[in-house]
XYZ file of C-alpha atoms in Angstrom:
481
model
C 289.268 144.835 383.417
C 290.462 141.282 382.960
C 286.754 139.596 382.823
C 286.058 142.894 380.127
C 288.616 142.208 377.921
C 288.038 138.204 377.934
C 284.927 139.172 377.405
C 285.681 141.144 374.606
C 288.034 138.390 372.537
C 286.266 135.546 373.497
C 282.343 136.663 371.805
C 284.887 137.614 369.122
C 286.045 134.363 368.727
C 282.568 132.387 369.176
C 281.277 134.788 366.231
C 284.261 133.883 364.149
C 283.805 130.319 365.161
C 280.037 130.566 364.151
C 280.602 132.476 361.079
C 282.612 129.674 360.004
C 279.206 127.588 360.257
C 278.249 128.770 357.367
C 280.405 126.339 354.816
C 278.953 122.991 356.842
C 275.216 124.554 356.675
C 275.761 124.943 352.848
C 276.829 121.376 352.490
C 273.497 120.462 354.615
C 271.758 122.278 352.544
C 273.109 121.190 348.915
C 273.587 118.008 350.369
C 270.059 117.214 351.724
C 270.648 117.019 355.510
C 267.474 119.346 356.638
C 268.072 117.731 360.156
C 271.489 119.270 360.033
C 270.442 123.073 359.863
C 269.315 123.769 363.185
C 272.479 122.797 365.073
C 274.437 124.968 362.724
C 272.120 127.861 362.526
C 271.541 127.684 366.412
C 274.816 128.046 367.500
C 275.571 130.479 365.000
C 272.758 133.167 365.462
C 273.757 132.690 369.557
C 277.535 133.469 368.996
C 276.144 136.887 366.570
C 274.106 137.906 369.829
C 276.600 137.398 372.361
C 279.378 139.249 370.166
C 277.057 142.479 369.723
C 275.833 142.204 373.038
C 279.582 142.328 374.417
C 280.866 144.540 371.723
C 277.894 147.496 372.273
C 278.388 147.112 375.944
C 281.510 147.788 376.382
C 282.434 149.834 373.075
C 283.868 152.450 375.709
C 286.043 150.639 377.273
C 289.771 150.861 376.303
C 290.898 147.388 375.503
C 294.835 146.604 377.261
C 296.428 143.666 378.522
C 298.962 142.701 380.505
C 301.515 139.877 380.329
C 299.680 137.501 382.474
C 296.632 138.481 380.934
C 297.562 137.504 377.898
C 298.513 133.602 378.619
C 294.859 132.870 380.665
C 293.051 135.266 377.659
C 294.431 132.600 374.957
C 294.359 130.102 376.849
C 290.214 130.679 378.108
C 290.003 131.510 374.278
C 290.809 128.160 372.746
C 288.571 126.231 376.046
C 285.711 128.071 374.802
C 285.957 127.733 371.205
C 286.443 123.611 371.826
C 283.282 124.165 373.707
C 281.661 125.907 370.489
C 282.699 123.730 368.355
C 281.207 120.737 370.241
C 277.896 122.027 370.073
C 276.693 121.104 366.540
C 278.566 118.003 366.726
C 276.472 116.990 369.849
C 272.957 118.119 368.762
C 273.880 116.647 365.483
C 273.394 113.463 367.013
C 276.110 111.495 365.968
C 278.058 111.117 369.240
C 277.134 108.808 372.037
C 277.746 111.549 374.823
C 278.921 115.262 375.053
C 282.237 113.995 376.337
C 282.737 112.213 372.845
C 281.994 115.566 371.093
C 283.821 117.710 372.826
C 286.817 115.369 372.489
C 285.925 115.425 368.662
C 286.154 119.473 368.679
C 289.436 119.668 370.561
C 290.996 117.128 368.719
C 290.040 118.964 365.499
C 290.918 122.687 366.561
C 294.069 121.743 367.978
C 294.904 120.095 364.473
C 294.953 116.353 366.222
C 293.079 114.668 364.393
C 292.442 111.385 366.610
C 288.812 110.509 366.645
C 286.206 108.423 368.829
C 283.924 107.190 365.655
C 284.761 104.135 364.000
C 282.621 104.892 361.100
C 282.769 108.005 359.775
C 280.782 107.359 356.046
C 277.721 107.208 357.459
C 278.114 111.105 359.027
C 276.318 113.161 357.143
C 278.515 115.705 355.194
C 277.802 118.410 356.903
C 279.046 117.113 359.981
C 282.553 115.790 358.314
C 282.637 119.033 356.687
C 282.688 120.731 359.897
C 285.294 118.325 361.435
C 287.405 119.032 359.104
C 286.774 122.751 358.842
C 287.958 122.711 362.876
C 291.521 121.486 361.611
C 291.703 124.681 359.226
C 290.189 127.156 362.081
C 292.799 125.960 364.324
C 295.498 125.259 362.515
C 296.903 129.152 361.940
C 295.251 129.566 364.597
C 291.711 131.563 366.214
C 293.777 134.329 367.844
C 296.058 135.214 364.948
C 292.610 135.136 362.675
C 291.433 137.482 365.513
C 294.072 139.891 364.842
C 294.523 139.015 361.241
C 290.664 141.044 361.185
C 290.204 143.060 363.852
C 292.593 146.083 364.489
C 291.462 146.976 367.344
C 293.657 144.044 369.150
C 296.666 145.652 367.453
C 297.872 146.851 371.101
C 297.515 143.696 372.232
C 298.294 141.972 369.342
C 301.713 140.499 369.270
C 301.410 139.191 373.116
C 298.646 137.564 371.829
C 300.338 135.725 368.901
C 303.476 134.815 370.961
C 301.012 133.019 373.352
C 300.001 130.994 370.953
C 302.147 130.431 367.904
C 304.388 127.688 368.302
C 308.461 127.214 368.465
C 311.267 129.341 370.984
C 311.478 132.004 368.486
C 308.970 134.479 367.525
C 308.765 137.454 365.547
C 307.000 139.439 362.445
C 307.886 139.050 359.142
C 306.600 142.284 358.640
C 306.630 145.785 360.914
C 302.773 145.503 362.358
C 301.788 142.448 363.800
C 298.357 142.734 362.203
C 300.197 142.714 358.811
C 301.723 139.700 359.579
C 298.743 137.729 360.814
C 296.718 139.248 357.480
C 299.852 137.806 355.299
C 300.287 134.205 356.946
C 296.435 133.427 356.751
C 296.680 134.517 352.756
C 299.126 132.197 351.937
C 297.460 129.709 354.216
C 293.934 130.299 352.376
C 296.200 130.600 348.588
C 297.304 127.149 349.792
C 293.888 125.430 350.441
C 292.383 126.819 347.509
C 295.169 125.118 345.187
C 295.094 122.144 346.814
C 290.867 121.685 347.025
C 291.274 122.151 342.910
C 293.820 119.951 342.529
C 292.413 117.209 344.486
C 289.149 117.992 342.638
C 291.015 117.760 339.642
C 292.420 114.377 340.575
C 289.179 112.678 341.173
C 287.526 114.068 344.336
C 284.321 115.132 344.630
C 283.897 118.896 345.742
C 282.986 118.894 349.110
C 285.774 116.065 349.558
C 288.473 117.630 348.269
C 287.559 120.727 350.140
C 287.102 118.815 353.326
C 290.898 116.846 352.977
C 292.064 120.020 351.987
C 291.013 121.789 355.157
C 292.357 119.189 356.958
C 295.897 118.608 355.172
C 296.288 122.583 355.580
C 295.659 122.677 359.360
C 297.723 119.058 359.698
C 294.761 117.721 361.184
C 294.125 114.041 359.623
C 290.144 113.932 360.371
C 289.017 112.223 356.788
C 285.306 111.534 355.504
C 286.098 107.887 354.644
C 286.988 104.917 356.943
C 289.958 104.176 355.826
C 291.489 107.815 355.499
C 292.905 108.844 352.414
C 293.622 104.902 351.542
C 290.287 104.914 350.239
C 290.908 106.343 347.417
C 293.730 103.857 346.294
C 295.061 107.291 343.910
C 298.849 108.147 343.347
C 297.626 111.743 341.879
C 295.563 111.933 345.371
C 298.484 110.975 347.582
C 301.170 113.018 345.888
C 298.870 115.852 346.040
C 298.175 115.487 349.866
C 301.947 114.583 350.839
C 302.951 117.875 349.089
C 300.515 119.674 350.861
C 301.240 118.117 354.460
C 304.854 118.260 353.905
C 304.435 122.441 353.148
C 302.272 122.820 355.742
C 305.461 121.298 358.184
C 307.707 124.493 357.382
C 307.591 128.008 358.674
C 304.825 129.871 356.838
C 307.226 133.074 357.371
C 309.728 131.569 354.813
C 306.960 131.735 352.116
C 306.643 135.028 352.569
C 310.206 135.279 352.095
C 310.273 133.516 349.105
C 307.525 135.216 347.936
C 309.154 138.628 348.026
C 312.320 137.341 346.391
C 314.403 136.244 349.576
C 315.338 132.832 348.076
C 318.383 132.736 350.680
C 316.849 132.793 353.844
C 314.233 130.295 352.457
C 316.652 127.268 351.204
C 319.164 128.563 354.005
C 317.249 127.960 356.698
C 318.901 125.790 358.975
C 315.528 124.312 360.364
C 314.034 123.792 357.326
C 317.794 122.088 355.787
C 317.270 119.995 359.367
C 313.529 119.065 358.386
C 314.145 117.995 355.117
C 317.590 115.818 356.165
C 314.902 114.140 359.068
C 312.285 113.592 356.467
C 314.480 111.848 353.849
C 315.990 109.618 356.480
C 313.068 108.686 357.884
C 311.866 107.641 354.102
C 314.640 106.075 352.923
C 314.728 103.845 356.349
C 311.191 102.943 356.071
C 311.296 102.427 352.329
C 314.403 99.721 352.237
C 312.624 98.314 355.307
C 309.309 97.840 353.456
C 310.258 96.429 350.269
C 310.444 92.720 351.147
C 306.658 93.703 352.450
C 305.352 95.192 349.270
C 307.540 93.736 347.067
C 308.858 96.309 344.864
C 310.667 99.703 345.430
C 308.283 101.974 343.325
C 305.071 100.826 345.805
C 307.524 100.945 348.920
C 308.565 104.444 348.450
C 304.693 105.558 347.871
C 303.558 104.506 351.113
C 306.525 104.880 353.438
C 307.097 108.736 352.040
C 303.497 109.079 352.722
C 303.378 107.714 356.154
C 306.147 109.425 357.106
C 305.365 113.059 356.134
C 301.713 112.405 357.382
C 303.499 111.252 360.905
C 306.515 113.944 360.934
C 304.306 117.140 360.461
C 301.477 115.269 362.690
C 298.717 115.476 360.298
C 297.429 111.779 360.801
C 296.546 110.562 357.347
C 297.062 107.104 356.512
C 297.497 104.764 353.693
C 298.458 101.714 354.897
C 298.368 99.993 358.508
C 301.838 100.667 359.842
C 301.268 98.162 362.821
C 301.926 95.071 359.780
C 305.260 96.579 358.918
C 308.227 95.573 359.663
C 309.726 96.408 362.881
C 312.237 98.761 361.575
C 310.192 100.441 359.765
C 307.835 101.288 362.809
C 311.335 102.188 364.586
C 311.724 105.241 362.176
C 307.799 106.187 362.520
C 307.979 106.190 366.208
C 310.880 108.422 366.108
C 309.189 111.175 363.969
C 306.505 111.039 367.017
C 309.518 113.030 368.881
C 309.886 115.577 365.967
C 307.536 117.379 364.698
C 307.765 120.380 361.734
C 309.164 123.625 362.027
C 308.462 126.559 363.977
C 305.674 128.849 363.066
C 304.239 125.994 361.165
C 300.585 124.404 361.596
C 302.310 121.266 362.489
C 302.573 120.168 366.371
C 305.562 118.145 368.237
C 308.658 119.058 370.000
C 309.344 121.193 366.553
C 312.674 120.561 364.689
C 313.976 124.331 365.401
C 314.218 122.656 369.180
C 316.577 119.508 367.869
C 318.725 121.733 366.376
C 319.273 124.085 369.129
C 320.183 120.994 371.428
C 322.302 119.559 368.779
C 324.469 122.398 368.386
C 324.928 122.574 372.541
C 326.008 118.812 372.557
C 328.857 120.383 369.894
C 329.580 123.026 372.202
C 329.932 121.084 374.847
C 331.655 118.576 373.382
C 334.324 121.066 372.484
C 334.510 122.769 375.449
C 335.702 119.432 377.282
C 338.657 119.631 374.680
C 338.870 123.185 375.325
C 338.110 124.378 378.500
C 338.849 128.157 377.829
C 337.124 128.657 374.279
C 333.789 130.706 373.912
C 331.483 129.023 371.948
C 328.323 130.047 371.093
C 324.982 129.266 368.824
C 324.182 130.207 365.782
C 321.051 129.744 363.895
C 320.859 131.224 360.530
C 324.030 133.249 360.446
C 322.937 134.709 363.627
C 324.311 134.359 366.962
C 321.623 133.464 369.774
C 322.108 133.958 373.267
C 322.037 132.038 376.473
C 318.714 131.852 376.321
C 317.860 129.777 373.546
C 318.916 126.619 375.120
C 317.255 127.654 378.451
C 314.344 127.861 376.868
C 314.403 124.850 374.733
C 315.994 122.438 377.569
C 312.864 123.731 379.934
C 310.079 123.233 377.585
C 311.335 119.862 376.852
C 311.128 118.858 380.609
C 308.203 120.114 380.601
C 307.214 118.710 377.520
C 308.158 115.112 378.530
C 306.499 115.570 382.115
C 302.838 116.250 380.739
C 303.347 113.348 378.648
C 304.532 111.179 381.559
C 301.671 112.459 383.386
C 299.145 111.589 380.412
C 300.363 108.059 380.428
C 300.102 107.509 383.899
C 296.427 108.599 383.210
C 295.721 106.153 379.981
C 297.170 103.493 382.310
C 294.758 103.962 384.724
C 291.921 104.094 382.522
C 293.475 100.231 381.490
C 295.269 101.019 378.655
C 298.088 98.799 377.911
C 301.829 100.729 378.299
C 302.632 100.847 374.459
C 299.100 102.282 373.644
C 299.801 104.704 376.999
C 303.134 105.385 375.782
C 302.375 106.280 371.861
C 298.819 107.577 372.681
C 300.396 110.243 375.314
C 302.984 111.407 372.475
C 300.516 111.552 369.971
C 298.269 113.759 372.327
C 300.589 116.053 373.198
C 302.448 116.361 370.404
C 299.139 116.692 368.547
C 299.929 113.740 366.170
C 296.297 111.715 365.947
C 297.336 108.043 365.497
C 299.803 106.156 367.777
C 300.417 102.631 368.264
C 298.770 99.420 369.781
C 295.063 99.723 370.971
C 295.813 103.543 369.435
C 297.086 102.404 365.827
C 295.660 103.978 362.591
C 293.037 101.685 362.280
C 291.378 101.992 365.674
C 289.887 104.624 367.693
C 290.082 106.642 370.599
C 286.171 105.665 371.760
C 286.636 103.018 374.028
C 288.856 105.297 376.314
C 286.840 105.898 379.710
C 285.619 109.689 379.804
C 288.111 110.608 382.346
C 290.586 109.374 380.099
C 289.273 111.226 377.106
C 288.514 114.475 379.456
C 292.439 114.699 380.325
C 293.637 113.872 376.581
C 291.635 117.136 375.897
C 293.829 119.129 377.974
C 297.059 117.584 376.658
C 295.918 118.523 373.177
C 295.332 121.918 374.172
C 298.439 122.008 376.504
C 300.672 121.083 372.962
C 298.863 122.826 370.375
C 299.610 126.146 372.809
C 302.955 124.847 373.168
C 302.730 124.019 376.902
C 303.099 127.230 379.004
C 300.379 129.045 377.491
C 297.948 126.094 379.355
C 300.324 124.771 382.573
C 301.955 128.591 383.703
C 298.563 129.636 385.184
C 298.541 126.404 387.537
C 301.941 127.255 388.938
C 301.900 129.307 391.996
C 304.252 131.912 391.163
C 302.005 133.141 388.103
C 299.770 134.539 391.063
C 302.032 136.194 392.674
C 302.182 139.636 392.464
């Protein structure tokens, strides 16, 4: 029943996955890239086959799931659509080996956004198009587009979306789960769509604007020009994208609450009041830090609030070469490495929600030293949590900090200095894109050896599913019974 119901979601998936073909192809086509069509159109028809193939075959079968089910079936699902996605980038010709295209696909769908190409203007537009594309796919995430469209997960549905959505708490803004999935991905798409026209509006071209906006959406940071959104050398274009990244770092529920009138539980959030107190730190730090560099506070602000939103909600972008700043202002970037955005977000890192929780158990226990007998006790949002909260957090950030121990030990071995290591391993995990050293904004991740890049894949999977969902099946009391 297990190998049935993978099946089932993962031809599912590889159809959505192929669908989503379609935009690239168009840009090959309007574009003039006849070479282009066949590795979109290949793929594409395959993953149609496979899904009515699966889907007539088994029509019959009652789909259910069980717990453990659930973590391998999302877990499988997002393996094979990196393996998709690497297809047209291979046969497109543009990587050196499949290694480098597969790294490009997981880095896209898990929103990373660190590359292996050092020149990225000479892709055809297709092919940027569809590395962008992979940050939007997997930013809300395959699964929850799964059961965002298909119904017939609904039993299934909210294991599914637990598995895979990110932060210690997780619930449904609305009573079915399918509901909710339909709702997040409208505001997400509402979101792209104003952002694509306004970037248009500001001086993009349209598959450009289409392309960053894909990308700023999903927090991803792949960009069609060299020298990421720098290029442009626009204040409309870098307000525009800075909004857009810093929206896309808070919990897509809380639009839905301010959409329906619930302006309370929006601007009372205590994670988002916590991501917006990190933010302006961060900005004000780097700002008064940068001045003597650039000279003037106007131009200072512009690219340290940039910078720091791009690094904080780990969508990558980049306007200026923070490796010739000032050392305290690289202090304050390297710190939002360990951050993140909020929960339910498309953003990746430790999440802020997390910070909080282990800030208020410092109080706690701070207190409790000065008063042995009291009860104290958490509360997020007016509500009190239990014990369980702060298990949960303090485990997943072992955890957390252990695969990304374990990913520098492997950088070092492929030769990689310790700062590059260190940085590179945070940015992987925490699904950031850029780090520091041989790993800084200007450089690439192509010279890594292949077992190198091979093992960063997994770490960006392991943090885009927020850990568990990729390490519980290699622990040995998931098998037993």
């Amino acid at each position: 029943m297990f190998f049935i119901n993978f099946l089932k979601i993962s031809s599912i998936l590889l159809a959505i996955v192929g669908a989503s073909f379609c935009i690239p192809l168009f840009v090959a086509l309007g574009c003039g890239e006849p070479e282009m069509v066949l590795p979109f159109v290949i793929p594409m028809l395959v993953s149609f086959v496979v899904c009515a193939v699966v889907t007539i075959s088994t029509r019959k079968i009652k789909f259910t799931m069980s717990i453990k089910q659930t973590f391998v079936i999302v877990a499988m699902s997002w393996v094979v659509m990196s393996f998709m996605g690497s297809v047209p980038l291979y046969f497109s010709g543009c990587f050196d080996s499949y290694v480098d295209a597969l790294f490009e696909s997981v880095s896209g769908f898990t929103t990373t956004g660190a590359t292996i190409l050092s020149e990225v203007e000479t892709l055809p537009r297709s092919v940027n198009m569809l590395r962008c594309l992979t940050h939007w796919i997997g930013g809300m995430g395959i699964v929850t587009l799964t059961v965002a469209l298909l119904p017939l997960l609904g039993v299934g549905g909210f294991q599914l979306i637990k598995a895979e959505t990110t932060g210690p708490e997780k619930g449904k803004v609305t009573a079915r789960i399918t509901t909710t999935a339909k709702v997040l991905w409208l505001i997400y798409f509402g979101f792209t769509v104003v952002e694509a026209v306004a970037l248009k509006l500001a001086g993009m071209d349209l598959v450009d604007a289409l392309s960053h906006a894909f990308a700023t959406l999903g927090t991803g940071g792949f960009s069609t020009r060299n020298s990421s959104i720098g290029t442009y050398n626009s204040v409309a274009v870098e307000i525009i994208i800075t909004v857009f990244m810093f929206l896309s770092g808070i919990n897509f529920s809380l639009f839905f609450y301010l959409g329906t009138g619930k302006v309370k539980e929006f601007f009372g959030n205590v994670e988002f009041k916590a991501y917006i107190g990190i933010l302006l730190t961060a900005i004000v730090g780097i700002t008064i830090s940068v001045i003597p560099y650039y000279g003037g506070f106007g131009t200072s602000l512009r690219y340290s609030s940039f910078q720091a939103v791009s690094i904080m909600t780990t969508t990558g972008f980049g306007t200026a070469d923070y490796l010739q700043w000032p050392v305290i202002a690289q202090f304050f970037l390297f710190m939002l490495f360990f951050v993140g955005g909020c929960s339910g977000s498309t953003s990746g890192g430790i999440k802020v929600v997390r910070w909080v929780v282990l800030a208020k158990q410092l109080n706690n226990e701070t207190k409790r030293m000065l008063h042995p007998h009291g009860v104290f006790t958490i509360r997020l949002n007016g509500k009190v949590s239990n014990k369980e909260i702060v298990l949960s957090v303090t485990s997943f950030m072992f955890l957390y900090f252990a695969v990304a121990a374990i990913t520098v030990f492997v950088g070092c071995l492929g030769g990689i200095d310790i700062l590059s290591s260190v940085t590179g391993a945070m940015s992987m995990v925490g699904n950031v894109g850029p780090a520091f050293g041989l790993l800084g904004p200007t450089a690439n991740y192509g010279a890594l050896p292949a077992f190198v890049k091979l093992w960063y894949c997994f770490a960006m999977l392991a943090g885009r599913l927020e850990l568990y969902t990729m390490i519980i099946f290699f622990l040995p009391s998931y098998w037993k019974k």
